[in-house]
Tab-separated table of C-alpha atoms in Angstrom:
chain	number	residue	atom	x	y	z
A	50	UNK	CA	0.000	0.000	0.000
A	51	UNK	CA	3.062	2.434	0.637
A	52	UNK	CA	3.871	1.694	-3.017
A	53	UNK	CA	0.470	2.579	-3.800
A	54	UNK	CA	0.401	5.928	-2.020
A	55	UNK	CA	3.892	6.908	-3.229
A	56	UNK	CA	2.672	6.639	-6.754
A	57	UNK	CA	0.106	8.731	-6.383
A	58	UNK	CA	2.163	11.340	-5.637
A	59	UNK	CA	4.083	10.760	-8.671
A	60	UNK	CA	1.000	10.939	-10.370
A	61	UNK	CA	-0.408	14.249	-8.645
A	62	UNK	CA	3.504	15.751	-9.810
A	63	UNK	CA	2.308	14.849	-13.420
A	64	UNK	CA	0.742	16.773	-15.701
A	65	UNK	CA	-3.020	17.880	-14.952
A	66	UNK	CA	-4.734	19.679	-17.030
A	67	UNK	CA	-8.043	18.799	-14.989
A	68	UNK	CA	-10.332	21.490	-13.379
A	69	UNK	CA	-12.603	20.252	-10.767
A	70	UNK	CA	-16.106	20.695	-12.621
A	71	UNK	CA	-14.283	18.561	-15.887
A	72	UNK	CA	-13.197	16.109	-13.308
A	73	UNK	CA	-16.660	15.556	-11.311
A	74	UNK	CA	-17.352	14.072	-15.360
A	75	UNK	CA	-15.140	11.035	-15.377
A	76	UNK	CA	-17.279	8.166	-16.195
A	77	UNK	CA	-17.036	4.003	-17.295
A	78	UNK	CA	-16.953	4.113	-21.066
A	79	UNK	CA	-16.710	0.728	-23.239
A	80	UNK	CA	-15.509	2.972	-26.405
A	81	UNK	CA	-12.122	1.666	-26.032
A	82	UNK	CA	-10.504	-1.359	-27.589
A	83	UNK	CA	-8.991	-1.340	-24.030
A	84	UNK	CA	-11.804	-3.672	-21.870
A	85	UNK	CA	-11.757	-4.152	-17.940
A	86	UNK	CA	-10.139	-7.888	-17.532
A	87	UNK	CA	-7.728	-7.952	-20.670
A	88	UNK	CA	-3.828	-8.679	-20.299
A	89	UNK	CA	-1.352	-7.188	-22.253
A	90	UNK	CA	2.246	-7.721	-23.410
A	91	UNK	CA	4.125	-4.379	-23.858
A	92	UNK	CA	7.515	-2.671	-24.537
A	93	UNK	CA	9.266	-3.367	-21.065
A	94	UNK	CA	12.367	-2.543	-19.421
A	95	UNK	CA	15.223	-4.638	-20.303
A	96	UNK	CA	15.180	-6.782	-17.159
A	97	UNK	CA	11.557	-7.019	-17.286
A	98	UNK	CA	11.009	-9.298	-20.707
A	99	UNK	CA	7.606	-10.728	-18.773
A	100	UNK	CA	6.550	-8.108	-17.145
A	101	UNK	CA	2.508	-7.536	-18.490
A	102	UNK	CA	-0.412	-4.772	-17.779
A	103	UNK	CA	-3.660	-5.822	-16.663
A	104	UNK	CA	-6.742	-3.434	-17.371
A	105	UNK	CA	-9.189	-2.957	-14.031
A	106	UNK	CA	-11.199	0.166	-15.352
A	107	UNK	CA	-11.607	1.860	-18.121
A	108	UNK	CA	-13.081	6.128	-18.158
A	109	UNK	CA	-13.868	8.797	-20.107
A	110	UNK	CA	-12.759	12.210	-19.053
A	111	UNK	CA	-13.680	15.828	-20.824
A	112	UNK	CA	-9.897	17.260	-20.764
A	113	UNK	CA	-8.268	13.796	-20.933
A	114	UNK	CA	-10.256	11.772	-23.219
A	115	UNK	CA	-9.849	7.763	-22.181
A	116	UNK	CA	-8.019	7.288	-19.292
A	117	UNK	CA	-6.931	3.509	-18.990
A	118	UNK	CA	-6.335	1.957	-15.238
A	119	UNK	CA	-3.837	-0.308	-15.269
A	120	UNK	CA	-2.169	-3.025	-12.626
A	121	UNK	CA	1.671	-4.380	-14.085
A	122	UNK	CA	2.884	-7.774	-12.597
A	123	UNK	CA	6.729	-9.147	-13.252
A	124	UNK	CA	8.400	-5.894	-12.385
A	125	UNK	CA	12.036	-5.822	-10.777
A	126	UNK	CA	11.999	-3.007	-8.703
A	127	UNK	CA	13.910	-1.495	-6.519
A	128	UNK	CA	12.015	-0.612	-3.369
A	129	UNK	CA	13.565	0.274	-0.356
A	130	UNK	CA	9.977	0.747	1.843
A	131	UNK	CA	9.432	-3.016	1.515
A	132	UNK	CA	11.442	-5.469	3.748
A	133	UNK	CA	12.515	-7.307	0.391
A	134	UNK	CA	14.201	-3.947	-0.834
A	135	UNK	CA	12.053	-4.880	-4.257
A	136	UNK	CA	8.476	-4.838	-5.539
A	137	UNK	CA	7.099	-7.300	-8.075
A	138	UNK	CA	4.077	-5.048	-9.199
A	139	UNK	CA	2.073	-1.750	-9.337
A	140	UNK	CA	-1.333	-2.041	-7.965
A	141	UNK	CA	-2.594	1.004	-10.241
A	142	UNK	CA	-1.268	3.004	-12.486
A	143	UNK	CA	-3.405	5.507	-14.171
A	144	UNK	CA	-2.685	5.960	-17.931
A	145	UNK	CA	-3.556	8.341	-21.391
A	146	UNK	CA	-5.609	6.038	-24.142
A	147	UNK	CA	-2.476	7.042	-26.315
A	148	UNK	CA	0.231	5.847	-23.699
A	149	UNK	CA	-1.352	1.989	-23.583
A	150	UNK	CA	-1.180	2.837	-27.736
A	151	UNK	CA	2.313	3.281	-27.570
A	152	UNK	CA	3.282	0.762	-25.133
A	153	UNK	CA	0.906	-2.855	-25.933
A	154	UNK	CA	2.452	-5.408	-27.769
A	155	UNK	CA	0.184	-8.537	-27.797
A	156	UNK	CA	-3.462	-9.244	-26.105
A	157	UNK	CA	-2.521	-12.016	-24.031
A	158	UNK	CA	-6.007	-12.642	-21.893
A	159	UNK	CA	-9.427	-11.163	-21.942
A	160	UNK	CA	-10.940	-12.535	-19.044
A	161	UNK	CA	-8.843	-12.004	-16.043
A	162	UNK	CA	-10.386	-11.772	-13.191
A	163	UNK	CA	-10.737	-7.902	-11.451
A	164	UNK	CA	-9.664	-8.179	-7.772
A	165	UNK	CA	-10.602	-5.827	-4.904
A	166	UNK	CA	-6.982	-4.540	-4.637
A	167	UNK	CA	-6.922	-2.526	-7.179
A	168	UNK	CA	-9.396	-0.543	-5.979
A	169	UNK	CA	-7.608	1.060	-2.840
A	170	UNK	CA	-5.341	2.858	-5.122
A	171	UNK	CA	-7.946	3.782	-7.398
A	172	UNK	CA	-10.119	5.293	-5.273
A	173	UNK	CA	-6.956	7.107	-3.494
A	174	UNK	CA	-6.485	8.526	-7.206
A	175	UNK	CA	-9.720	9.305	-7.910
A	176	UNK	CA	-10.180	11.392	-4.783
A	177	UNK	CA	-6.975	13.491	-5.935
A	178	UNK	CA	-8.060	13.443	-9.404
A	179	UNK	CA	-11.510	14.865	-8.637
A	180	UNK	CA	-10.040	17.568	-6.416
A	181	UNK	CA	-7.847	18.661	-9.013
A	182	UNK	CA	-4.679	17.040	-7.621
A	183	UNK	CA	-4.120	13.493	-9.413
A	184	UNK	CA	-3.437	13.437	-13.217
A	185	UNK	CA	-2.588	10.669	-15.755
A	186	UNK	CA	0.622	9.193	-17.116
A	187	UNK	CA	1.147	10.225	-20.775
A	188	UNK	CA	4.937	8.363	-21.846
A	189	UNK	CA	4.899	5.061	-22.727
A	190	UNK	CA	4.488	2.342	-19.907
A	191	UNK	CA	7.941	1.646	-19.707
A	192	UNK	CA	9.203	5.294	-18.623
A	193	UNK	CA	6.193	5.456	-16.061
A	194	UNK	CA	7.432	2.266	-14.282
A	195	UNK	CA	11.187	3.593	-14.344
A	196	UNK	CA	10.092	7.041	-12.950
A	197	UNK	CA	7.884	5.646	-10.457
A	198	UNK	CA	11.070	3.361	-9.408
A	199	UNK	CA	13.361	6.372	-9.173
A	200	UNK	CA	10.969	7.991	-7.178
A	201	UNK	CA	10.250	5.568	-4.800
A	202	UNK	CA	14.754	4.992	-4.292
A	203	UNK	CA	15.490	8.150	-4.109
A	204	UNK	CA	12.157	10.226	-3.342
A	205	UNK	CA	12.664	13.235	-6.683
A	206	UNK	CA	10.020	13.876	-8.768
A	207	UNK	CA	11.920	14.311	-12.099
A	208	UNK	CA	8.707	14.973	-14.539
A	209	UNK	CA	6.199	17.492	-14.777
């Protein structure tokens, strides 16, 4: 969960173009080819050949157009808030339509089952997101996961 909290900050640090009335609009939209339950291969990290995306909720926002929710399993990350020193995975990561574009190499699933952890870091988004504070990833998967890890080692937000 301190992962999860830590990356919301990243995210608030991004860019937001959001103003609270165009936020209050975010709603479910299926007019994506990006569907709650699919798995996806995409461009990883070197170290991270395995390493897939797994889509929990999909929305439509005024500013932002589709915003795509996304967990990613097979990560090697350095962490140094878990006893480990590494994490394995992102619970949620919050993402432009045109970032998942960029990044998705292969459908591997479409039917995974959505668990209820996703949905603590969601909702701790969406509460920063609706007061104007949260915003969306817009680079490519990849350079999301490596800022988020740089973040979380050395606690500098590089990005706007």
């Amino acid at each position: 969960m301190k992962l999860a909290a830590i990356l919301i900050g990243l995210v608030t640090s991004t860019s937001c173009s959001m103003q609270k009335d165009d936020a209050a609009q975010l709603t479910d939209t299926r007019e994506s080819k990006y569907q709650i339950g699919q798995v996806w291969q995409y461009k990883t990290r070197p170290a991270e050949p395995k390493s897939t995306l797994t889509i929990f909720k999909v929305e439509q926002s005024p500013k932002d157009g589709v915003i795509v929710h996304v967990s990613i399993d097979g990560l090697q990350m350095a962490n140094p808030q878990n006893l480990s020193g590494a994490s394995n995975s992102i619970g949620h990561m919050p993402f432009a339509e045109a970032a998942i574009d960029s990044s998705v190499t292969a459908l591997l699933k479409s039917n995974q089952v959505v668990t209820a952890d996703f949905m603590d870091g969601y909702n701790y988004w969406r509460e920063a997101f609706l007061a104007g504070k949260g915003g969306i990833f817009s680079v490519p998967v990849k350079e999301a996961v490596a800022y988020s890890e740089e973040t979380v080692t050395t606690g500098k937000r590089t990005a706007e």
